Amino acid sequence: QVQLVESGGGLVQAGGSLRLSCVASGSIFSINTMGWSRQAPGKQRELVGTVTRAGNTNYADSVKGRFTISRDNAKNTVYLQMNSLEPEDTAVYYCNMMVLSARSFALVDYWGQGTQVTVSS
């Protein structure tokens, strides 16, 4: 079993910055793609961005130029640096990781529990 734990959410004023972290632990052989998604009240969950094991990134148009995803493979951790935050960025942010299990060698998509980000105007 693998657990993902997010941290770094909170309340920030528009124009401010936050950095989210997500750490994976458990029966891990390796981790392929890592990503961040978000879900605002009354809206569907949307992909924020992804980062491959090689470090290649992909972002939603709404966050390009403001958000940066990075990872530390040695620490099984993915980060989301959020700058120039807007009230529209208010949402619960979730990380996910494609984990190759050390026990079964099955590739499983694990998700964190979510962390609230609130941007005030």
JSON list of N, CA, C and O in Angstrom, two decimals, residues 35-64:
[
{"chain": "A", "resi": 35, "resn": "GLY", "atom": "N", "xyz": [1.39, 14.37, -10.57]},
{"chain": "A", "resi": 35, "resn": "GLY", "atom": "CA", "xyz": [0.57, 15.48, -11.02]},
{"chain": "A", "resi": 35, "resn": "GLY", "atom": "C", "xyz": [-0.20, 16.15, -9.91]},
{"chain": "A", "resi": 35, "resn": "GLY", "atom": "O", "xyz": [-0.23, 15.67, -8.77]},
{"chain": "A", "resi": 36, "resn": "TRP", "atom": "N", "xyz": [-0.77, 17.29, -10.28]},
{"chain": "A", "resi": 36, "resn": "TRP", "atom": "CA", "xyz": [-1.65, 18.04, -9.38]},
{"chain": "A", "resi": 36, "resn": "TRP", "atom": "C", "xyz": [-2.95, 18.33, -10.11]},
{"chain": "A", "resi": 36, "resn": "TRP", "atom": "O", "xyz": [-2.94, 18.68, -11.30]},
{"chain": "A", "resi": 37, "resn": "SER", "atom": "N", "xyz": [-4.05, 18.19, -9.38]},
{"chain": "A", "resi": 37, "resn": "SER", "atom": "CA", "xyz": [-5.37, 18.56, -9.88]},
{"chain": "A", "resi": 37, "resn": "SER", "atom": "C", "xyz": [-6.04, 19.42, -8.82]},
{"chain": "A", "resi": 37, "resn": "SER", "atom": "O", "xyz": [-5.55, 19.53, -7.69]},
{"chain": "A", "resi": 38, "resn": "ARG", "atom": "N", "xyz": [-7.14, 20.04, -9.18]},
{"chain": "A", "resi": 38, "resn": "ARG", "atom": "CA", "xyz": [-7.87, 20.85, -8.20]},
{"chain": "A", "resi": 38, "resn": "ARG", "atom": "C", "xyz": [-9.35, 20.78, -8.47]},
{"chain": "A", "resi": 38, "resn": "ARG", "atom": "O", "xyz": [-9.79, 20.51, -9.59]},
{"chain": "A", "resi": 39, "resn": "GLN", "atom": "N", "xyz": [-10.10, 21.02, -7.42]},
{"chain": "A", "resi": 39, "resn": "GLN", "atom": "CA", "xyz": [-11.56, 21.02, -7.52]},
{"chain": "A", "resi": 39, "resn": "GLN", "atom": "C", "xyz": [-12.12, 22.18, -6.72]},
{"chain": "A", "resi": 39, "resn": "GLN", "atom": "O", "xyz": [-11.96, 22.24, -5.50]},
{"chain": "A", "resi": 40, "resn": "ALA", "atom": "N", "xyz": [-12.73, 23.11, -7.44]},
{"chain": "A", "resi": 40, "resn": "ALA", "atom": "CA", "xyz": [-13.37, 24.25, -6.80]},
{"chain": "A", "resi": 40, "resn": "ALA", "atom": "C", "xyz": [-14.81, 23.88, -6.45]},
{"chain": "A", "resi": 40, "resn": "ALA", "atom": "O", "xyz": [-15.40, 22.97, -7.03]},
{"chain": "A", "resi": 41, "resn": "PRO", "atom": "N", "xyz": [-15.41, 24.60, -5.49]},
{"chain": "A", "resi": 41, "resn": "PRO", "atom": "CA", "xyz": [-16.79, 24.30, -5.09]},
{"chain": "A", "resi": 41, "resn": "PRO", "atom": "C", "xyz": [-17.75, 24.34, -6.27]},
{"chain": "A", "resi": 41, "resn": "PRO", "atom": "O", "xyz": [-17.74, 25.31, -7.04]},
{"chain": "A", "resi": 42, "resn": "GLY", "atom": "N", "xyz": [-18.53, 23.30, -6.42]},
{"chain": "A", "resi": 42, "resn": "GLY", "atom": "CA", "xyz": [-19.51, 23.25, -7.48]},
{"chain": "A", "resi": 42, "resn": "GLY", "atom": "C", "xyz": [-18.97, 22.97, -8.86]},
{"chain": "A", "resi": 42, "resn": "GLY", "atom": "O", "xyz": [-19.71, 23.02, -9.85]},
{"chain": "A", "resi": 43, "resn": "LYS", "atom": "N", "xyz": [-17.67, 22.67, -8.95]},
{"chain": "A", "resi": 43, "resn": "LYS", "atom": "CA", "xyz": [-17.05, 22.42, -10.26]},
{"chain": "A", "resi": 43, "resn": "LYS", "atom": "C", "xyz": [-16.41, 21.03, -10.28]},
{"chain": "A", "resi": 43, "resn": "LYS", "atom": "O", "xyz": [-16.15, 20.44, -9.25]},
{"chain": "A", "resi": 44, "resn": "GLN", "atom": "N", "xyz": [-16.16, 20.56, -11.50]},
{"chain": "A", "resi": 44, "resn": "GLN", "atom": "CA", "xyz": [-15.49, 19.28, -11.65]},
{"chain": "A", "resi": 44, "resn": "GLN", "atom": "C", "xyz": [-14.00, 19.42, -11.37]},
{"chain": "A", "resi": 44, "resn": "GLN", "atom": "O", "xyz": [-13.43, 20.51, -11.50]},
{"chain": "A", "resi": 45, "resn": "ARG", "atom": "N", "xyz": [-13.38, 18.30, -10.99]},
{"chain": "A", "resi": 45, "resn": "ARG", "atom": "CA", "xyz": [-11.95, 18.30, -10.78]},
{"chain": "A", "resi": 45, "resn": "ARG", "atom": "C", "xyz": [-11.25, 18.55, -12.12]},
{"chain": "A", "resi": 45, "resn": "ARG", "atom": "O", "xyz": [-11.65, 17.99, -13.14]},
{"chain": "A", "resi": 46, "resn": "GLU", "atom": "N", "xyz": [-10.22, 19.40, -12.09]},
{"chain": "A", "resi": 46, "resn": "GLU", "atom": "CA", "xyz": [-9.48, 19.70, -13.31]},
{"chain": "A", "resi": 46, "resn": "GLU", "atom": "C", "xyz": [-7.99, 19.49, -13.10]},
{"chain": "A", "resi": 46, "resn": "GLU", "atom": "O", "xyz": [-7.46, 19.70, -12.00]},
{"chain": "A", "resi": 47, "resn": "LEU", "atom": "N", "xyz": [-7.32, 19.09, -14.15]},
{"chain": "A", "resi": 47, "resn": "LEU", "atom": "CA", "xyz": [-5.88, 18.87, -14.08]},
{"chain": "A", "resi": 47, "resn": "LEU", "atom": "C", "xyz": [-5.15, 20.21, -14.07]},
{"chain": "A", "resi": 47, "resn": "LEU", "atom": "O", "xyz": [-5.42, 21.09, -14.89]},
{"chain": "A", "resi": 48, "resn": "VAL", "atom": "N", "xyz": [-4.24, 20.36, -13.13]},
{"chain": "A", "resi": 48, "resn": "VAL", "atom": "CA", "xyz": [-3.40, 21.56, -13.06]},
{"chain": "A", "resi": 48, "resn": "VAL", "atom": "C", "xyz": [-2.13, 21.35, -13.87]},
{"chain": "A", "resi": 48, "resn": "VAL", "atom": "O", "xyz": [-1.73, 22.20, -14.67]},
{"chain": "A", "resi": 49, "resn": "GLY", "atom": "N", "xyz": [-1.49, 20.20, -13.68]},
{"chain": "A", "resi": 49, "resn": "GLY", "atom": "CA", "xyz": [-0.28, 19.92, -14.43]},
{"chain": "A", "resi": 49, "resn": "GLY", "atom": "C", "xyz": [0.33, 18.60, -14.02]},
{"chain": "A", "resi": 49, "resn": "GLY", "atom": "O", "xyz": [-0.09, 17.99, -13.03]},
{"chain": "A", "resi": 50, "resn": "THR", "atom": "N", "xyz": [1.31, 18.18, -14.81]},
{"chain": "A", "resi": 50, "resn": "THR", "atom": "CA", "xyz": [2.00, 16.92, -14.55]},
{"chain": "A", "resi": 50, "resn": "THR", "atom": "C", "xyz": [3.50, 17.08, -14.75]},
{"chain": "A", "resi": 50, "resn": "THR", "atom": "O", "xyz": [3.96, 18.02, -15.43]},
{"chain": "A", "resi": 51, "resn": "VAL", "atom": "N", "xyz": [4.25, 16.15, -14.17]},
{"chain": "A", "resi": 51, "resn": "VAL", "atom": "CA", "xyz": [5.70, 16.11, -14.38]},
{"chain": "A", "resi": 51, "resn": "VAL", "atom": "C", "xyz": [6.11, 14.64, -14.52]},
{"chain": "A", "resi": 51, "resn": "VAL", "atom": "O", "xyz": [5.73, 13.79, -13.70]},
{"chain": "A", "resi": 52, "resn": "THR", "atom": "N", "xyz": [6.86, 14.34, -15.57]},
{"chain": "A", "resi": 52, "resn": "THR", "atom": "CA", "xyz": [7.33, 12.97, -15.77]},
{"chain": "A", "resi": 52, "resn": "THR", "atom": "C", "xyz": [8.56, 12.71, -14.91]},
{"chain": "A", "resi": 52, "resn": "THR", "atom": "O", "xyz": [9.14, 13.63, -14.32]},
{"chain": "A", "resi": 53, "resn": "ARG", "atom": "N", "xyz": [8.96, 11.45, -14.89]},
{"chain": "A", "resi": 53, "resn": "ARG", "atom": "CA", "xyz": [10.13, 11.08, -14.11]},
{"chain": "A", "resi": 53, "resn": "ARG", "atom": "C", "xyz": [11.38, 11.81, -14.63]},
{"chain": "A", "resi": 53, "resn": "ARG", "atom": "O", "xyz": [12.27, 12.15, -13.86]},
{"chain": "A", "resi": 54, "resn": "ALA", "atom": "N", "xyz": [11.39, 12.09, -15.91]},
{"chain": "A", "resi": 54, "resn": "ALA", "atom": "CA", "xyz": [12.52, 12.80, -16.51]},
{"chain": "A", "resi": 54, "resn": "ALA", "atom": "C", "xyz": [12.46, 14.31, -16.28]},
{"chain": "A", "resi": 54, "resn": "ALA", "atom": "O", "xyz": [13.41, 15.02, -16.62]},
{"chain": "A", "resi": 55, "resn": "GLY", "atom": "N", "xyz": [11.33, 14.78, -15.72]},
{"chain": "A", "resi": 55, "resn": "GLY", "atom": "CA", "xyz": [11.23, 16.21, -15.43]},
{"chain": "A", "resi": 55, "resn": "GLY", "atom": "C", "xyz": [10.48, 17.02, -16.44]},
{"chain": "A", "resi": 55, "resn": "GLY", "atom": "O", "xyz": [10.43, 18.25, -16.35]},
{"chain": "A", "resi": 56, "resn": "ASN", "atom": "N", "xyz": [9.88, 16.37, -17.43]},
{"chain": "A", "resi": 56, "resn": "ASN", "atom": "CA", "xyz": [9.09, 17.10, -18.42]},
{"chain": "A", "resi": 56, "resn": "ASN", "atom": "C", "xyz": [7.74, 17.48, -17.82]},
{"chain": "A", "resi": 56, "resn": "ASN", "atom": "O", "xyz": [7.08, 16.66, -17.19]},
{"chain": "A", "resi": 57, "resn": "THR", "atom": "N", "xyz": [7.35, 18.72, -18.03]},
{"chain": "A", "resi": 57, "resn": "THR", "atom": "CA", "xyz": [6.12, 19.22, -17.40]},
{"chain": "A", "resi": 57, "resn": "THR", "atom": "C", "xyz": [5.07, 19.61, -18.43]},
{"chain": "A", "resi": 57, "resn": "THR", "atom": "O", "xyz": [5.38, 19.89, -19.60]},
{"chain": "A", "resi": 58, "resn": "ASN", "atom": "N", "xyz": [3.84, 19.63, -17.96]},
{"chain": "A", "resi": 58, "resn": "ASN", "atom": "CA", "xyz": [2.69, 20.01, -18.77]},
{"chain": "A", "resi": 58, "resn": "ASN", "atom": "C", "xyz": [1.72, 20.73, -17.86]},
{"chain": "A", "resi": 58, "resn": "ASN", "atom": "O", "xyz": [1.51, 20.30, -16.72]},
{"chain": "A", "resi": 59, "resn": "TYR", "atom": "N", "xyz": [1.13, 21.85, -18.34]},
{"chain": "A", "resi": 59, "resn": "TYR", "atom": "CA", "xyz": [0.28, 22.67, -17.49]},
{"chain": "A", "resi": 59, "resn": "TYR", "atom": "C", "xyz": [-1.05, 22.99, -18.18]},
{"chain": "A", "resi": 59, "resn": "TYR", "atom": "O", "xyz": [-1.13, 23.10, -19.41]},
{"chain": "A", "resi": 60, "resn": "ALA", "atom": "N", "xyz": [-2.05, 23.21, -17.36]},
{"chain": "A", "resi": 60, "resn": "ALA", "atom": "CA", "xyz": [-3.31, 23.74, -17.85]},
{"chain": "A", "resi": 60, "resn": "ALA", "atom": "C", "xyz": [-3.08, 25.19, -18.29]},
{"chain": "A", "resi": 60, "resn": "ALA", "atom": "O", "xyz": [-2.26, 25.90, -17.70]},
{"chain": "A", "resi": 61, "resn": "ASP", "atom": "N", "xyz": [-3.81, 25.62, -19.30]},
{"chain": "A", "resi": 61, "resn": "ASP", "atom": "CA", "xyz": [-3.63, 26.99, -19.81]},
{"chain": "A", "resi": 61, "resn": "ASP", "atom": "C", "xyz": [-3.87, 28.03, -18.72]},
{"chain": "A", "resi": 61, "resn": "ASP", "atom": "O", "xyz": [-3.23, 29.09, -18.71]},
{"chain": "A", "resi": 62, "resn": "SER", "atom": "N", "xyz": [-4.78, 27.73, -17.80]},
{"chain": "A", "resi": 62, "resn": "SER", "atom": "CA", "xyz": [-5.16, 28.70, -16.78]},
{"chain": "A", "resi": 62, "resn": "SER", "atom": "C", "xyz": [-4.04, 28.99, -15.78]},
{"chain": "A", "resi": 62, "resn": "SER", "atom": "O", "xyz": [-4.09, 29.99, -15.07]},
{"chain": "A", "resi": 63, "resn": "VAL", "atom": "N", "xyz": [-3.04, 28.11, -15.71]},
{"chain": "A", "resi": 63, "resn": "VAL", "atom": "CA", "xyz": [-1.97, 28.30, -14.72]},
{"chain": "A", "resi": 63, "resn": "VAL", "atom": "C", "xyz": [-0.59, 28.49, -15.35]},
{"chain": "A", "resi": 63, "resn": "VAL", "atom": "O", "xyz": [0.39, 28.75, -14.64]},
{"chain": "A", "resi": 64, "resn": "LYS", "atom": "N", "xyz": [-0.50, 28.40, -16.67]},
{"chain": "A", "resi": 64, "resn": "LYS", "atom": "CA", "xyz": [0.79, 28.55, -17.34]},
{"chain": "A", "resi": 64, "resn": "LYS", "atom": "C", "xyz": [1.41, 29.90, -17.02]},
{"chain": "A", "resi": 64, "resn": "LYS", "atom": "O", "xyz": [0.74, 30.93, -17.06]}
]
